[in-house]
Every structure is written in C-alpha cells, then in structure tokens.
PDB file of C-alpha atoms in Angstrom:
ATOM      1  CA  MET A  63      12.179 -12.842  -3.832  1.00  0.00           C
ATOM      2  CA  ALA A  64      12.066 -10.226  -0.864  1.00  0.00           C
ATOM      3  CA  THR A  65      13.189  -7.036  -1.819  1.00  0.00           C
ATOM      4  CA  GLY A  66      12.767  -5.029   1.350  1.00  0.00           C
ATOM      5  CA  PHE A  67      10.323  -2.536   0.069  1.00  0.00           C
ATOM      6  CA  LEU A  68       6.928  -2.301   1.577  1.00  0.00           C
ATOM      7  CA  ASP A  69       3.879  -3.680  -0.346  1.00  0.00           C
ATOM      8  CA  ASP A  70       1.320  -1.095  -1.772  1.00  0.00           C
ATOM      9  CA  ASN A  71      -1.146  -1.927   1.226  1.00  0.00           C
ATOM     10  CA  GLU A  72       1.267  -1.167   3.892  1.00  0.00           C
ATOM     11  CA  SER A  73       2.504   1.745   2.416  1.00  0.00           C
ATOM     12  CA  LEU A  74      -1.123   3.171   1.941  1.00  0.00           C
ATOM     13  CA  MET A  75      -1.964   2.285   5.674  1.00  0.00           C
ATOM     14  CA  ARG A  76       0.942   4.133   6.864  1.00  0.00           C
ATOM     15  CA  MET A  77       0.055   7.156   4.632  1.00  0.00           C
ATOM     16  CA  ILE A  78      -3.268   7.219   6.356  1.00  0.00           C
ATOM     17  CA  GLY A  79      -2.242   7.024   9.891  1.00  0.00           C
ATOM     18  CA  HIS A  80      -2.431   3.223  10.658  1.00  0.00           C
ATOM     19  CA  THR A  81       0.683   2.072  12.280  1.00  0.00           C
ATOM     20  CA  ASN A  82       2.031  -0.896  14.295  1.00  0.00           C
ATOM     21  CA  GLY A  83       4.007   1.353  16.169  1.00  0.00           C
ATOM     22  CA  ASP A  84       3.510   4.275  18.452  1.00  0.00           C
ATOM     23  CA  VAL A  85       1.577   7.709  17.563  1.00  0.00           C
ATOM     24  CA  GLN A  86       3.087  10.694  19.497  1.00  0.00           C
ATOM     25  CA  ILE A  87       1.308  13.958  19.270  1.00  0.00           C
ATOM     26  CA  PHE A  88       3.491  16.997  20.333  1.00  0.00           C
ATOM     27  CA  THR A  89       3.590  20.806  20.377  1.00  0.00           C
ATOM     28  CA  THR A  90       6.539  22.912  21.164  1.00  0.00           C
ATOM     29  CA  ALA A  91       8.575  20.702  23.478  1.00  0.00           C
ATOM     30  CA  PRO A  92      11.565  19.565  21.782  1.00  0.00           C
ATOM     31  CA  GLN A  93      11.326  15.723  20.547  1.00  0.00           C
ATOM     32  CA  THR A  94      14.472  14.228  20.725  1.00  0.00           C
ATOM     33  CA  GLY A  95      15.862  10.483  20.598  1.00  0.00           C
ATOM     34  CA  LYS A  96      12.761   9.633  18.223  1.00  0.00           C
ATOM     35  CA  ASN A  97      12.383   7.106  15.411  1.00  0.00           C
ATOM     36  CA  PHE A  98       9.536   8.870  13.490  1.00  0.00           C
ATOM     37  CA  TYR A  99       9.159   7.563   9.676  1.00  0.00           C
ATOM     38  CA  SER A 100       6.751  10.431   9.279  1.00  0.00           C
ATOM     39  CA  VAL A 101       5.387  13.532  10.799  1.00  0.00           C
ATOM     40  CA  HIS A 102       1.820  15.101  10.115  1.00  0.00           C
ATOM     41  CA  PHE A 103       0.931  18.781  10.855  1.00  0.00           C
ATOM     42  CA  PRO A 104      -2.930  19.050  11.222  1.00  0.00           C
ATOM     43  CA  VAL A 105      -2.548  22.760  11.650  1.00  0.00           C
ATOM     44  CA  GLU A 106       0.102  25.436  10.470  1.00  0.00           C
ATOM     45  CA  SER A 107       3.276  24.751  12.197  1.00  0.00           C
ATOM     46  CA  VAL A 108       6.498  26.301  12.288  1.00  0.00           C
ATOM     47  CA  ILE A 109       9.622  23.975  12.471  1.00  0.00           C
ATOM     48  CA  SER A 110      12.733  25.442  14.193  1.00  0.00           C
ATOM     49  CA  ALA A 111      14.706  22.264  14.329  1.00  0.00           C
ATOM     50  CA  LEU A 112      14.920  19.126  12.537  1.00  0.00           C
ATOM     51  CA  THR A 113      17.363  16.094  12.285  1.00  0.00           C
ATOM     52  CA  ALA A 114      16.785  13.139  10.116  1.00  0.00           C
ATOM     53  CA  ASP A 115      18.925  10.093   9.127  1.00  0.00           C
ATOM     54  CA  GLY A 116      19.247   9.216   5.778  1.00  0.00           C
ATOM     55  CA  CYS A 117      18.508  12.603   4.529  1.00  0.00           C
ATOM     56  CA  THR A 118      20.511  15.722   3.430  1.00  0.00           C
ATOM     57  CA  GLY A 119      19.390  19.164   3.165  1.00  0.00           C
ATOM     58  CA  GLU A 120      16.698  18.939   6.090  1.00  0.00           C
ATOM     59  CA  SER A 121      17.603  22.565   7.165  1.00  0.00           C
ATOM     60  CA  ALA A 122      15.409  23.826   4.030  1.00  0.00           C
ATOM     61  CA  LEU A 123      12.403  22.552   6.047  1.00  0.00           C
ATOM     62  CA  LEU A 124      13.203  24.827   8.969  1.00  0.00           C
ATOM     63  CA  THR A 125       9.941  26.960   7.960  1.00  0.00           C
ATOM     64  CA  THR A 126       6.299  27.431   8.342  1.00  0.00           C
ATOM     65  CA  VAL A 127       4.404  24.419   6.960  1.00  0.00           C
ATOM     66  CA  PRO A 128       0.820  24.497   5.993  1.00  0.00           C
ATOM     67  CA  ALA A 129      -1.947  22.580   7.843  1.00  0.00           C
ATOM     68  CA  GLY A 130      -2.069  19.069   6.054  1.00  0.00           C
ATOM     69  CA  THR A 131       1.618  18.707   5.327  1.00  0.00           C
ATOM     70  CA  THR A 132       3.221  15.242   6.093  1.00  0.00           C
ATOM     71  CA  LEU A 133       6.928  14.818   5.967  1.00  0.00           C
ATOM     72  CA  PHE A 134       8.544  11.367   4.751  1.00  0.00           C
ATOM     73  CA  ILE A 135      12.153  11.956   4.969  1.00  0.00           C
ATOM     74  CA  GLY A 136      14.161   8.910   6.374  1.00  0.00           C
ATOM     75  CA  LYS A 137      14.167   8.592  10.024  1.00  0.00           C
ATOM     76  CA  ILE A 138      13.447  11.883  12.074  1.00  0.00           C
ATOM     77  CA  THR A 139      15.345  11.633  15.313  1.00  0.00           C
ATOM     78  CA  ALA A 140      14.609  15.369  16.460  1.00  0.00           C
ATOM     79  CA  ILE A 141      12.321  17.894  15.835  1.00  0.00           C
ATOM     80  CA  THR A 142      10.928  21.072  17.539  1.00  0.00           C
ATOM     81  CA  LEU A 143       8.135  23.271  16.784  1.00  0.00           C
ATOM     82  CA  THR A 144       7.940  27.150  17.457  1.00  0.00           C
ATOM     83  CA  SER A 145       4.273  26.618  17.103  1.00  0.00           C
ATOM     84  CA  GLY A 146       1.966  24.218  15.925  1.00  0.00           C
ATOM     85  CA  ILE A 147       0.977  20.604  16.438  1.00  0.00           C
ATOM     86  CA  GLY A 148       2.957  17.591  15.075  1.00  0.00           C
ATOM     87  CA  ILE A 149       1.764  13.823  14.995  1.00  0.00           C
ATOM     88  CA  GLY A 150       4.841  11.690  14.967  1.00  0.00           C
ATOM     89  CA  TYR A 151       4.676   7.969  13.630  1.00  0.00           C
ATOM     90  CA  THR A 152       7.027   5.442  14.427  1.00  0.00           C
ATOM     91  CA  ARG A 153       7.078   1.660  13.062  1.00  0.00           C
TER      92      ARG A 153
END
C-alpha cells in the first residue's frame, strides 16, 4: 500500500546530501523561483528573506543561523542571505 511517504533510506540519503535533483550553492544573490526541499548552511549565515510553500511563520527564521544548520520547511521558493553560504537541494 503506497502512502506517499519517503522510505527511511531515501530520507536518510537526502539528509546527508545525496539527491536525484540539483544542488545549488549560493551566497548573497537573491534566490527566486526555486524548489528547494532543504537548505544547508555550512558557515554562520544571515537570512534576510525567505518564502516557503506549505509553511507558516517562516519570518521567524529571518535571523542569523549557526554553521551546520539545515532547514527542512516545505518547499523553499525564495531565499536571500545578507552573509554566509547556502546549499539548496532540489528533488
């Protein structure tokens, strides 16, 4: 019976960076029209704008995030950093 949920192996592979989609590394240029299922920040980064489908309250994330933070918050369609580096993962 198909449930639409990911199996444990696929979820784990996505968490460690393996993806069947694109991986995009970005700094302070606005990222718009995206379809990121997660964004990882390998260094301390400042998020100045964030839009995500399937999520409410994302304005609470307009802050400095420590190195090693990964966001899994629905579909991230736009994100802008004031400083730092983001790695966006698509399916």
